[in-house]
Amino acid sequence: MNSFDSIENVADNIKYFLDSKSRKINLAILYAFNATGKTRISTILNETNLNECLCYNAFVEDYFTWDNENCVFLIDTNSWLANFINEQGIENDVIDNFSYLVNSKLEPSFNLSEGQIVFKIASGDDDSAEGIKISRGEESLFRWSIFYTVLSTALDVIKDDFDDRFTSLFNDLKYIIIDDPISSIDDSKIITMALQLVDKINNDVDLKHQNASILITTHHALFYNVLYNSFRRNNKKFNFKSYILLKNDKNYELKTKDGDSPFAYHLTIISEIKNAIESDNIKKYHFNLFRTLLEKTANFLGYQNWADCINYEKRFEFVRIINLYSHGKLSDLEYAELTYEDKDNFKSIFNQFLDEFKWFKEGEV
């Protein structure tokens, strides 16, 4: 485990690996909780132009907005992404990739001159329903389908010798960075996305011409596990490293994961919450992490409700607070200070929870 005093130093450490000389492709995956610094890492590595770094992160997602009044998905016409779609004519490939992920008749229609995408239910006749309001998960899948299509195009281009390429856009490509493309997506589609990405990288990354290093970061344990278990086996093509990033009050801890054991998400949650309690740095997102831990415990033990795992005199009040903090909007809640009473209750209930449920083996955390 390495300890760093800033997220910039963490990024430099990962960049050192990505820049290392190897006959294989440098490929790293990183797991970290939200608000730990994943997006900042991708931003630091992306402080260049498209020719050197092909990056998916929250800033790419910001190119898109939903227009409720007209029921259209808007894309920033000045963005490199809109320009790439328009110049390369990849709309049909985006539609195919989106259809594969959503597994429904929902179909986008592009009007890039106006920066608009309209969704319809394709019925195969003149009665197709247009102007469909799509879900947050479908928005995420659509944004990812666009980037995935750009990634596919890039990998196809750099398979060829320089003189044979139909575009010089990716001649200097140095990094492929993918930061958490799975917002609001259900687990079954997350698995599909992960396996699709694994197949694309495994099959289309070319050792002869491909020199770009790859970094994929996520806060989702399932997504991380699929990537880890898939990439670590391909040791002939990849120089592979997997990280787990934790943050305490003053430092960042960057651990490497090795071996065959599955990533134990609940152990990482416990470690994160313990660090927050010990450093007196409990935040509202720790309530959300605790709720996740309670849900997993309830499922494991067959309880009907995660609240049944709380045996505390102020149980109902604490459940109300967890619900409030885990479902409230960040703009309304994240920047308001916790009360001393909330912190004390959190500490007491969490410690009581660890004492009561003995299936967490001593020494695991």
mmCIF file with all atom_site columns, N, CA, C and O in Angstrom, residues 218-266:
data_model
loop_
_atom_site.group_PDB
_atom_site.id
_atom_site.type_symbol
_atom_site.label_atom_id
_atom_site.label_alt_id
_atom_site.label_comp_id
_atom_site.label_asym_id
_atom_site.label_entity_id
_atom_site.label_seq_id
_atom_site.pdbx_PDB_ins_code
_atom_site.Cartn_x
_atom_site.Cartn_y
_atom_site.Cartn_z
_atom_site.occupancy
_atom_site.B_iso_or_equiv
_atom_site.pdbx_formal_charge
_atom_site.auth_seq_id
_atom_site.auth_comp_id
_atom_site.auth_asym_id
_atom_site.auth_atom_id
_atom_site.pdbx_PDB_model_num
ATOM 1   N N  . THR A 1 218 ? -13.855 3.111   -11.446 1.00 0.00 ? 218 THR A N  1
ATOM 2   C CA . THR A 1 218 ? -15.272 2.921   -11.121 1.00 0.00 ? 218 THR A CA 1
ATOM 3   C C  . THR A 1 218 ? -15.481 2.926   -9.615  1.00 0.00 ? 218 THR A C  1
ATOM 4   O O  . THR A 1 218 ? -14.567 2.641   -8.844  1.00 0.00 ? 218 THR A O  1
ATOM 5   N N  . HIS A 1 219 ? -16.722 3.259   -9.215  1.00 0.00 ? 219 HIS A N  1
ATOM 6   C CA . HIS A 1 219 ? -17.129 3.139   -7.811  1.00 0.00 ? 219 HIS A CA 1
ATOM 7   C C  . HIS A 1 219 ? -17.980 1.896   -7.613  1.00 0.00 ? 219 HIS A C  1
ATOM 8   O O  . HIS A 1 219 ? -18.400 1.607   -6.494  1.00 0.00 ? 219 HIS A O  1
ATOM 9   N N  . HIS A 1 220 ? -18.227 1.144   -8.689  1.00 0.00 ? 220 HIS A N  1
ATOM 10  C CA . HIS A 1 220 ? -19.182 0.029   -8.646  1.00 0.00 ? 220 HIS A CA 1
ATOM 11  C C  . HIS A 1 220 ? -18.425 -1.303  -8.548  1.00 0.00 ? 220 HIS A C  1
ATOM 12  O O  . HIS A 1 220 ? -17.668 -1.666  -9.458  1.00 0.00 ? 220 HIS A O  1
ATOM 13  N N  . ALA A 1 221 ? -18.650 -2.033  -7.461  1.00 0.00 ? 221 ALA A N  1
ATOM 14  C CA . ALA A 1 221 ? -17.891 -3.256  -7.187  1.00 0.00 ? 221 ALA A CA 1
ATOM 15  C C  . ALA A 1 221 ? -18.110 -4.318  -8.258  1.00 0.00 ? 221 ALA A C  1
ATOM 16  O O  . ALA A 1 221 ? -17.174 -5.034  -8.645  1.00 0.00 ? 221 ALA A O  1
ATOM 17  N N  . LEU A 1 222 ? -19.340 -4.449  -8.747  1.00 0.00 ? 222 LEU A N  1
ATOM 18  C CA . LEU A 1 222 ? -19.635 -5.466  -9.752  1.00 0.00 ? 222 LEU A CA 1
ATOM 19  C C  . LEU A 1 222 ? -18.892 -5.171  -11.052 1.00 0.00 ? 222 LEU A C  1
ATOM 20  O O  . LEU A 1 222 ? -18.283 -6.063  -11.659 1.00 0.00 ? 222 LEU A O  1
ATOM 21  N N  . PHE A 1 223 ? -18.950 -3.938  -11.491 1.00 0.00 ? 223 PHE A N  1
ATOM 22  C CA . PHE A 1 223 ? -18.240 -3.524  -12.706 1.00 0.00 ? 223 PHE A CA 1
ATOM 23  C C  . PHE A 1 223 ? -16.743 -3.797  -12.554 1.00 0.00 ? 223 PHE A C  1
ATOM 24  O O  . PHE A 1 223 ? -16.100 -4.340  -13.459 1.00 0.00 ? 223 PHE A O  1
ATOM 25  N N  . TYR A 1 224 ? -16.209 -3.436  -11.406 1.00 0.00 ? 224 TYR A N  1
ATOM 26  C CA . TYR A 1 224 ? -14.786 -3.655  -11.120 1.00 0.00 ? 224 TYR A CA 1
ATOM 27  C C  . TYR A 1 224 ? -14.446 -5.144  -11.168 1.00 0.00 ? 224 TYR A C  1
ATOM 28  O O  . TYR A 1 224 ? -13.430 -5.548  -11.753 1.00 0.00 ? 224 TYR A O  1
ATOM 29  N N  . ASN A 1 225 ? -15.280 -5.962  -10.557 1.00 0.00 ? 225 ASN A N  1
ATOM 30  C CA . ASN A 1 225 ? -15.007 -7.403  -10.508 1.00 0.00 ? 225 ASN A CA 1
ATOM 31  C C  . ASN A 1 225 ? -14.981 -8.033  -11.889 1.00 0.00 ? 225 ASN A C  1
ATOM 32  O O  . ASN A 1 225 ? -14.134 -8.876  -12.193 1.00 0.00 ? 225 ASN A O  1
ATOM 33  N N  . VAL A 1 226 ? -15.946 -7.649  -12.730 1.00 0.00 ? 226 VAL A N  1
ATOM 34  C CA . VAL A 1 226 ? -15.998 -8.212  -14.086 1.00 0.00 ? 226 VAL A CA 1
ATOM 35  C C  . VAL A 1 226 ? -14.726 -7.846  -14.850 1.00 0.00 ? 226 VAL A C  1
ATOM 36  O O  . VAL A 1 226 ? -14.114 -8.692  -15.512 1.00 0.00 ? 226 VAL A O  1
ATOM 37  N N  . LEU A 1 227 ? -14.329 -6.578  -14.749 1.00 0.00 ? 227 LEU A N  1
ATOM 38  C CA . LEU A 1 227 ? -13.105 -6.139  -15.428 1.00 0.00 ? 227 LEU A CA 1
ATOM 39  C C  . LEU A 1 227 ? -11.885 -6.879  -14.885 1.00 0.00 ? 227 LEU A C  1
ATOM 40  O O  . LEU A 1 227 ? -11.046 -7.369  -15.655 1.00 0.00 ? 227 LEU A O  1
ATOM 41  N N  . TYR A 1 228 ? -11.796 -6.954  -13.563 1.00 0.00 ? 228 TYR A N  1
ATOM 42  C CA . TYR A 1 228 ? -10.623 -7.585  -12.935 1.00 0.00 ? 228 TYR A CA 1
ATOM 43  C C  . TYR A 1 228 ? -10.495 -9.045  -13.350 1.00 0.00 ? 228 TYR A C  1
ATOM 44  O O  . TYR A 1 228 ? -9.418  -9.501  -13.777 1.00 0.00 ? 228 TYR A O  1
ATOM 45  N N  . ASN A 1 229 ? -11.580 -9.794  -13.227 1.00 0.00 ? 229 ASN A N  1
ATOM 46  C CA . ASN A 1 229 ? -11.529 -11.228 -13.509 1.00 0.00 ? 229 ASN A CA 1
ATOM 47  C C  . ASN A 1 229 ? -11.326 -11.518 -14.988 1.00 0.00 ? 229 ASN A C  1
ATOM 48  O O  . ASN A 1 229 ? -10.847 -12.594 -15.351 1.00 0.00 ? 229 ASN A O  1
ATOM 49  N N  . SER A 1 230 ? -11.665 -10.562 -15.851 1.00 0.00 ? 230 SER A N  1
ATOM 50  C CA . SER A 1 230 ? -11.496 -10.758 -17.290 1.00 0.00 ? 230 SER A CA 1
ATOM 51  C C  . SER A 1 230 ? -10.095 -10.385 -17.756 1.00 0.00 ? 230 SER A C  1
ATOM 52  O O  . SER A 1 230 ? -9.445  -11.140 -18.478 1.00 0.00 ? 230 SER A O  1
ATOM 53  N N  . PHE A 1 231 ? -9.607  -9.220  -17.323 1.00 0.00 ? 231 PHE A N  1
ATOM 54  C CA . PHE A 1 231 ? -8.334  -8.730  -17.839 1.00 0.00 ? 231 PHE A CA 1
ATOM 55  C C  . PHE A 1 231 ? -7.123  -9.439  -17.248 1.00 0.00 ? 231 PHE A C  1
ATOM 56  O O  . PHE A 1 231 ? -6.102  -9.584  -17.916 1.00 0.00 ? 231 PHE A O  1
ATOM 57  N N  . ARG A 1 232 ? -7.216  -9.869  -16.000 1.00 0.00 ? 232 ARG A N  1
ATOM 58  C CA . ARG A 1 232 ? -6.022  -10.439 -15.365 1.00 0.00 ? 232 ARG A CA 1
ATOM 59  C C  . ARG A 1 232 ? -5.598  -11.752 -16.022 1.00 0.00 ? 232 ARG A C  1
ATOM 60  O O  . ARG A 1 232 ? -4.447  -12.173 -15.887 1.00 0.00 ? 232 ARG A O  1
ATOM 61  N N  . ARG A 1 233 ? -6.495  -12.391 -16.755 1.00 0.00 ? 233 ARG A N  1
ATOM 62  C CA . ARG A 1 233 ? -6.166  -13.666 -17.410 1.00 0.00 ? 233 ARG A CA 1
ATOM 63  C C  . ARG A 1 233 ? -5.407  -13.457 -18.727 1.00 0.00 ? 233 ARG A C  1
ATOM 64  O O  . ARG A 1 233 ? -4.767  -14.367 -19.222 1.00 0.00 ? 233 ARG A O  1
ATOM 65  N N  . ASN A 1 234 ? -5.532  -12.256 -19.286 1.00 0.00 ? 234 ASN A N  1
ATOM 66  C CA . ASN A 1 234 ? -4.922  -12.001 -20.595 1.00 0.00 ? 234 ASN A CA 1
ATOM 67  C C  . ASN A 1 234 ? -3.511  -11.442 -20.409 1.00 0.00 ? 234 ASN A C  1
ATOM 68  O O  . ASN A 1 234 ? -3.203  -10.320 -20.798 1.00 0.00 ? 234 ASN A O  1
ATOM 69  N N  . ASN A 1 235 ? -2.643  -12.263 -19.799 1.00 0.00 ? 235 ASN A N  1
ATOM 70  C CA . ASN A 1 235 ? -1.317  -11.762 -19.454 1.00 0.00 ? 235 ASN A CA 1
ATOM 71  C C  . ASN A 1 235 ? -0.343  -11.762 -20.627 1.00 0.00 ? 235 ASN A C  1
ATOM 72  O O  . ASN A 1 235 ? 0.776   -11.270 -20.510 1.00 0.00 ? 235 ASN A O  1
ATOM 73  N N  . LYS A 1 236 ? -0.749  -12.302 -21.766 1.00 0.00 ? 236 LYS A N  1
ATOM 74  C CA . LYS A 1 236 ? 0.115   -12.266 -22.939 1.00 0.00 ? 236 LYS A CA 1
ATOM 75  C C  . LYS A 1 236 ? 0.047   -10.910 -23.640 1.00 0.00 ? 236 LYS A C  1
ATOM 76  O O  . LYS A 1 236 ? 0.989   -10.505 -24.305 1.00 0.00 ? 236 LYS A O  1
ATOM 77  N N  . LYS A 1 237 ? -1.080  -10.224 -23.472 1.00 0.00 ? 237 LYS A N  1
ATOM 78  C CA . LYS A 1 237 ? -1.272  -8.949  -24.172 1.00 0.00 ? 237 LYS A CA 1
ATOM 79  C C  . LYS A 1 237 ? -1.100  -7.756  -23.259 1.00 0.00 ? 237 LYS A C  1
ATOM 80  O O  . LYS A 1 237 ? -0.638  -6.696  -23.693 1.00 0.00 ? 237 LYS A O  1
ATOM 81  N N  . PHE A 1 238 ? -1.455  -7.900  -21.956 1.00 0.00 ? 238 PHE A N  1
ATOM 82  C CA . PHE A 1 238 ? -1.519  -6.736  -21.084 1.00 0.00 ? 238 PHE A CA 1
ATOM 83  C C  . PHE A 1 238 ? -0.526  -6.802  -19.925 1.00 0.00 ? 238 PHE A C  1
ATOM 84  O O  . PHE A 1 238 ? -0.334  -7.856  -19.310 1.00 0.00 ? 238 PHE A O  1
ATOM 85  N N  . ASN A 1 239 ? 0.065   -5.674  -19.646 1.00 0.00 ? 239 ASN A N  1
ATOM 86  C CA . ASN A 1 239 ? 0.771   -5.436  -18.399 1.00 0.00 ? 239 ASN A CA 1
ATOM 87  C C  . ASN A 1 239 ? -0.278  -4.853  -17.459 1.00 0.00 ? 239 ASN A C  1
ATOM 88  O O  . ASN A 1 239 ? -0.536  -3.650  -17.469 1.00 0.00 ? 239 ASN A O  1
ATOM 89  N N  . PHE A 1 240 ? -0.895  -5.716  -16.650 1.00 0.00 ? 240 PHE A N  1
ATOM 90  C CA . PHE A 1 240 ? -2.138  -5.370  -15.949 1.00 0.00 ? 240 PHE A CA 1
ATOM 91  C C  . PHE A 1 240 ? -1.886  -5.059  -14.481 1.00 0.00 ? 240 PHE A C  1
ATOM 92  O O  . PHE A 1 240 ? -1.122  -5.736  -13.805 1.00 0.00 ? 240 PHE A O  1
ATOM 93  N N  . LYS A 1 241 ? -2.547  -4.000  -14.008 1.00 0.00 ? 241 LYS A N  1
ATOM 94  C CA . LYS A 1 241 ? -2.494  -3.654  -12.591 1.00 0.00 ? 241 LYS A CA 1
ATOM 95  C C  . LYS A 1 241 ? -3.872  -3.173  -12.145 1.00 0.00 ? 241 LYS A C  1
ATOM 96  O O  . LYS A 1 241 ? -4.549  -2.440  -12.864 1.00 0.00 ? 241 LYS A O  1
ATOM 97  N N  . SER A 1 242 ? -4.280  -3.610  -10.955 1.00 0.00 ? 242 SER A N  1
ATOM 98  C CA . SER A 1 242 ? -5.567  -3.190  -10.403 1.00 0.00 ? 242 SER A CA 1
ATOM 99  C C  . SER A 1 242 ? -5.339  -2.488  -9.071  1.00 0.00 ? 242 SER A C  1
ATOM 100 O O  . SER A 1 242 ? -4.535  -2.929  -8.248  1.00 0.00 ? 242 SER A O  1
ATOM 101 N N  . TYR A 1 243 ? -6.066  -1.372  -8.883  1.00 0.00 ? 243 TYR A N  1
ATOM 102 C CA . TYR A 1 243 ? -5.898  -0.545  -7.695  1.00 0.00 ? 243 TYR A CA 1
ATOM 103 C C  . TYR A 1 243 ? -7.203  -0.434  -6.917  1.00 0.00 ? 243 TYR A C  1
ATOM 104 O O  . TYR A 1 243 ? -8.297  -0.514  -7.490  1.00 0.00 ? 243 TYR A O  1
ATOM 105 N N  . ILE A 1 244 ? -7.052  -0.196  -5.615  1.00 0.00 ? 244 ILE A N  1
ATOM 106 C CA . ILE A 1 244 ? -8.162  0.236   -4.762  1.00 0.00 ? 244 ILE A CA 1
ATOM 107 C C  . ILE A 1 244 ? -7.703  1.506   -4.068  1.00 0.00 ? 244 ILE A C  1
ATOM 108 O O  . ILE A 1 244 ? -6.667  1.526   -3.411  1.00 0.00 ? 244 ILE A O  1
ATOM 109 N N  . LEU A 1 245 ? -8.477  2.587   -4.231  1.00 0.00 ? 245 LEU A N  1
ATOM 110 C CA . LEU A 1 245 ? -8.120  3.887   -3.669  1.00 0.00 ? 245 LEU A CA 1
ATOM 111 C C  . LEU A 1 245 ? -9.028  4.216   -2.496  1.00 0.00 ? 245 LEU A C  1
ATOM 112 O O  . LEU A 1 245 ? -10.255 4.189   -2.617  1.00 0.00 ? 245 LEU A O  1
ATOM 113 N N  . LEU A 1 246 ? -8.436  4.512   -1.353  1.00 0.00 ? 246 LEU A N  1
ATOM 114 C CA . LEU A 1 246 ? -9.167  4.913   -0.154  1.00 0.00 ? 246 LEU A CA 1
ATOM 115 C C  . LEU A 1 246 ? -8.691  6.286   0.291   1.00 0.00 ? 246 LEU A C  1
ATOM 116 O O  . LEU A 1 246 ? -7.535  6.660   0.072   1.00 0.00 ? 246 LEU A O  1
ATOM 117 N N  . LYS A 1 247 ? -9.578  7.018   0.939   1.00 0.00 ? 247 LYS A N  1
ATOM 118 C CA . LYS A 1 247 ? -9.240  8.358   1.418   1.00 0.00 ? 247 LYS A CA 1
ATOM 119 C C  . LYS A 1 247 ? -9.593  8.482   2.890   1.00 0.00 ? 247 LYS A C  1
ATOM 120 O O  . LYS A 1 247 ? -10.698 8.144   3.307   1.00 0.00 ? 247 LYS A O  1
ATOM 121 N N  . ASN A 1 248 ? -8.641  8.958   3.685   1.00 0.00 ? 248 ASN A N  1
ATOM 122 C CA . ASN A 1 248 ? -8.950  9.294   5.067   1.00 0.00 ? 248 ASN A CA 1
ATOM 123 C C  . ASN A 1 248 ? -8.838  10.807  5.231   1.00 0.00 ? 248 ASN A C  1
ATOM 124 O O  . ASN A 1 248 ? -8.847  11.539  4.242   1.00 0.00 ? 248 ASN A O  1
ATOM 125 N N  . ASP A 1 249 ? -8.715  11.258  6.429   1.00 0.00 ? 249 ASP A N  1
ATOM 126 C CA . ASP A 1 249 ? -8.785  12.695  6.676   1.00 0.00 ? 249 ASP A CA 1
ATOM 127 C C  . ASP A 1 249 ? -7.693  13.466  5.942   1.00 0.00 ? 249 ASP A C  1
ATOM 128 O O  . ASP A 1 249 ? -7.955  14.530  5.372   1.00 0.00 ? 249 ASP A O  1
ATOM 129 N N  . LYS A 1 250 ? -6.478  12.933  5.932   1.00 0.00 ? 250 LYS A N  1
ATOM 130 C CA . LYS A 1 250 ? -5.358  13.699  5.383   1.00 0.00 ? 250 LYS A CA 1
ATOM 131 C C  . LYS A 1 250 ? -4.691  13.031  4.190   1.00 0.00 ? 250 LYS A C  1
ATOM 132 O O  . LYS A 1 250 ? -4.011  13.702  3.410   1.00 0.00 ? 250 LYS A O  1
ATOM 133 N N  . ASN A 1 251 ? -4.843  11.722  4.056   1.00 0.00 ? 251 ASN A N  1
ATOM 134 C CA . ASN A 1 251 ? -4.073  10.995  3.056   1.00 0.00 ? 251 ASN A CA 1
ATOM 135 C C  . ASN A 1 251 ? -4.949  10.146  2.145   1.00 0.00 ? 251 ASN A C  1
ATOM 136 O O  . ASN A 1 251 ? -6.095  9.823   2.467   1.00 0.00 ? 251 ASN A O  1
ATOM 137 N N  . TYR A 1 252 ? -4.362  9.795   1.020   1.00 0.00 ? 252 TYR A N  1
ATOM 138 C CA . TYR A 1 252 ? -4.951  8.839   0.091   1.00 0.00 ? 252 TYR A CA 1
ATOM 139 C C  . TYR A 1 252 ? -4.122  7.554   0.165   1.00 0.00 ? 252 TYR A C  1
ATOM 140 O O  . TYR A 1 252 ? -2.888  7.609   0.156   1.00 0.00 ? 252 TYR A O  1
ATOM 141 N N  . GLU A 1 253 ? -4.799  6.420   0.223   1.00 0.00 ? 253 GLU A N  1
ATOM 142 C CA . GLU A 1 253 ? -4.118  5.132   0.260   1.00 0.00 ? 253 GLU A CA 1
ATOM 143 C C  . GLU A 1 253 ? -4.431  4.379   -1.026  1.00 0.00 ? 253 GLU A C  1
ATOM 144 O O  . GLU A 1 253 ? -5.603  4.145   -1.356  1.00 0.00 ? 253 GLU A O  1
ATOM 145 N N  . LEU A 1 254 ? -3.387  4.028   -1.748  1.00 0.00 ? 254 LEU A N  1
ATOM 146 C CA . LEU A 1 254 ? -3.530  3.335   -3.019  1.00 0.00 ? 254 LEU A CA 1
ATOM 147 C C  . LEU A 1 254 ? -3.006  1.921   -2.860  1.00 0.00 ? 254 LEU A C  1
ATOM 148 O O  . LEU A 1 254 ? -1.810  1.695   -2.692  1.00 0.00 ? 254 LEU A O  1
ATOM 149 N N  . LYS A 1 255 ? -3.928  0.960   -2.899  1.00 0.00 ? 255 LYS A N  1
ATOM 150 C CA . LYS A 1 255 ? -3.566  -0.442  -2.735  1.00 0.00 ? 255 LYS A CA 1
ATOM 151 C C  . LYS A 1 255 ? -3.654  -1.152  -4.084  1.00 0.00 ? 255 LYS A C  1
ATOM 152 O O  . LYS A 1 255 ? -4.480  -0.811  -4.929  1.00 0.00 ? 255 LYS A O  1
ATOM 153 N N  . THR A 1 256 ? -2.816  -2.133  -4.283  1.00 0.00 ? 256 THR A N  1
ATOM 154 C CA . THR A 1 256 ? -2.919  -2.981  -5.462  1.00 0.00 ? 256 THR A CA 1
ATOM 155 C C  . THR A 1 256 ? -3.576  -4.287  -5.074  1.00 0.00 ? 256 THR A C  1
ATOM 156 O O  . THR A 1 256 ? -3.359  -4.808  -3.981  1.00 0.00 ? 256 THR A O  1
ATOM 157 N N  . LYS A 1 257 ? -4.413  -4.798  -5.963  1.00 0.00 ? 257 LYS A N  1
ATOM 158 C CA . LYS A 1 257 ? -5.135  -6.040  -5.701  1.00 0.00 ? 257 LYS A CA 1
ATOM 159 C C  . LYS A 1 257 ? -4.536  -7.149  -6.546  1.00 0.00 ? 257 LYS A C  1
ATOM 160 O O  . LYS A 1 257 ? -4.363  -7.005  -7.748  1.00 0.00 ? 257 LYS A O  1
ATOM 161 N N  . ASP A 1 258 ? -4.237  -8.262  -5.916  1.00 0.00 ? 258 ASP A N  1
ATOM 162 C CA . ASP A 1 258 ? -3.694  -9.422  -6.604  1.00 0.00 ? 258 ASP A CA 1
ATOM 163 C C  . ASP A 1 258 ? -4.440  -10.675 -6.148  1.00 0.00 ? 258 ASP A C  1
ATOM 164 O O  . ASP A 1 258 ? -5.152  -10.664 -5.151  1.00 0.00 ? 258 ASP A O  1
ATOM 165 N N  . GLY A 1 259 ? -4.247  -11.746 -6.879  1.00 0.00 ? 259 GLY A N  1
ATOM 166 C CA . GLY A 1 259 ? -4.814  -13.031 -6.460  1.00 0.00 ? 259 GLY A CA 1
ATOM 167 C C  . GLY A 1 259 ? -6.171  -13.297 -7.071  1.00 0.00 ? 259 GLY A C  1
ATOM 168 O O  . GLY A 1 259 ? -6.721  -12.516 -7.839  1.00 0.00 ? 259 GLY A O  1
ATOM 169 N N  . ASP A 1 260 ? -6.734  -14.449 -6.696  1.00 0.00 ? 260 ASP A N  1
ATOM 170 C CA . ASP A 1 260 ? -7.967  -14.923 -7.282  1.00 0.00 ? 260 ASP A CA 1
ATOM 171 C C  . ASP A 1 260 ? -9.207  -14.581 -6.473  1.00 0.00 ? 260 ASP A C  1
ATOM 172 O O  . ASP A 1 260 ? -10.329 -14.794 -6.929  1.00 0.00 ? 260 ASP A O  1
ATOM 173 N N  . SER A 1 261 ? -9.041  -14.102 -5.238  1.00 0.00 ? 261 SER A N  1
ATOM 174 C CA . SER A 1 261 ? -10.215 -13.873 -4.400  1.00 0.00 ? 261 SER A CA 1
ATOM 175 C C  . SER A 1 261 ? -11.043 -12.721 -4.929  1.00 0.00 ? 261 SER A C  1
ATOM 176 O O  . SER A 1 261 ? -10.501 -11.740 -5.442  1.00 0.00 ? 261 SER A O  1
ATOM 177 N N  . PRO A 1 262 ? -12.369 -12.812 -4.841  1.00 0.00 ? 262 PRO A N  1
ATOM 178 C CA . PRO A 1 262 ? -13.219 -11.726 -5.315  1.00 0.00 ? 262 PRO A CA 1
ATOM 179 C C  . PRO A 1 262 ? -13.037 -10.482 -4.471  1.00 0.00 ? 262 PRO A C  1
ATOM 180 O O  . PRO A 1 262 ? -12.671 -10.555 -3.302  1.00 0.00 ? 262 PRO A O  1
ATOM 181 N N  . PHE A 1 263 ? -13.302 -9.348  -5.074  1.00 0.00 ? 263 PHE A N  1
ATOM 182 C CA . PHE A 1 263 ? -13.205 -8.076  -4.375  1.00 0.00 ? 263 PHE A CA 1
ATOM 183 C C  . PHE A 1 263 ? -14.306 -8.003  -3.322  1.00 0.00 ? 263 PHE A C  1
ATOM 184 O O  . PHE A 1 263 ? -15.487 -8.074  -3.635  1.00 0.00 ? 263 PHE A O  1
ATOM 185 N N  . ALA A 1 264 ? -13.927 -7.877  -2.067  1.00 0.00 ? 264 ALA A N  1
ATOM 186 C CA . ALA A 1 264 ? -14.888 -7.872  -0.964  1.00 0.00 ? 264 ALA A CA 1
ATOM 187 C C  . ALA A 1 264 ? -15.361 -6.443  -0.704  1.00 0.00 ? 264 ALA A C  1
ATOM 188 O O  . ALA A 1 264 ? -14.727 -5.685  0.026   1.00 0.00 ? 264 ALA A O  1
ATOM 189 N N  . TYR A 1 265 ? -16.472 -6.097  -1.311  1.00 0.00 ? 265 TYR A N  1
ATOM 190 C CA . TYR A 1 265 ? -16.974 -4.728  -1.237  1.00 0.00 ? 265 TYR A CA 1
ATOM 191 C C  . TYR A 1 265 ? -17.309 -4.337  0.195   1.00 0.00 ? 265 TYR A C  1
ATOM 192 O O  . TYR A 1 265 ? -17.017 -3.218  0.628   1.00 0.00 ? 265 TYR A O  1
ATOM 193 N N  . HIS A 1 266 ? -17.914 -5.265  0.947   1.00 0.00 ? 266 HIS A N  1
ATOM 194 C CA . HIS A 1 266 ? -18.327 -4.908  2.305   1.00 0.00 ? 266 HIS A CA 1
ATOM 195 C C  . HIS A 1 266 ? -17.116 -4.608  3.188   1.00 0.00 ? 266 HIS A C  1
ATOM 196 O O  . HIS A 1 266 ? -17.176 -3.757  4.071   1.00 0.00 ? 266 HIS A O  1
#
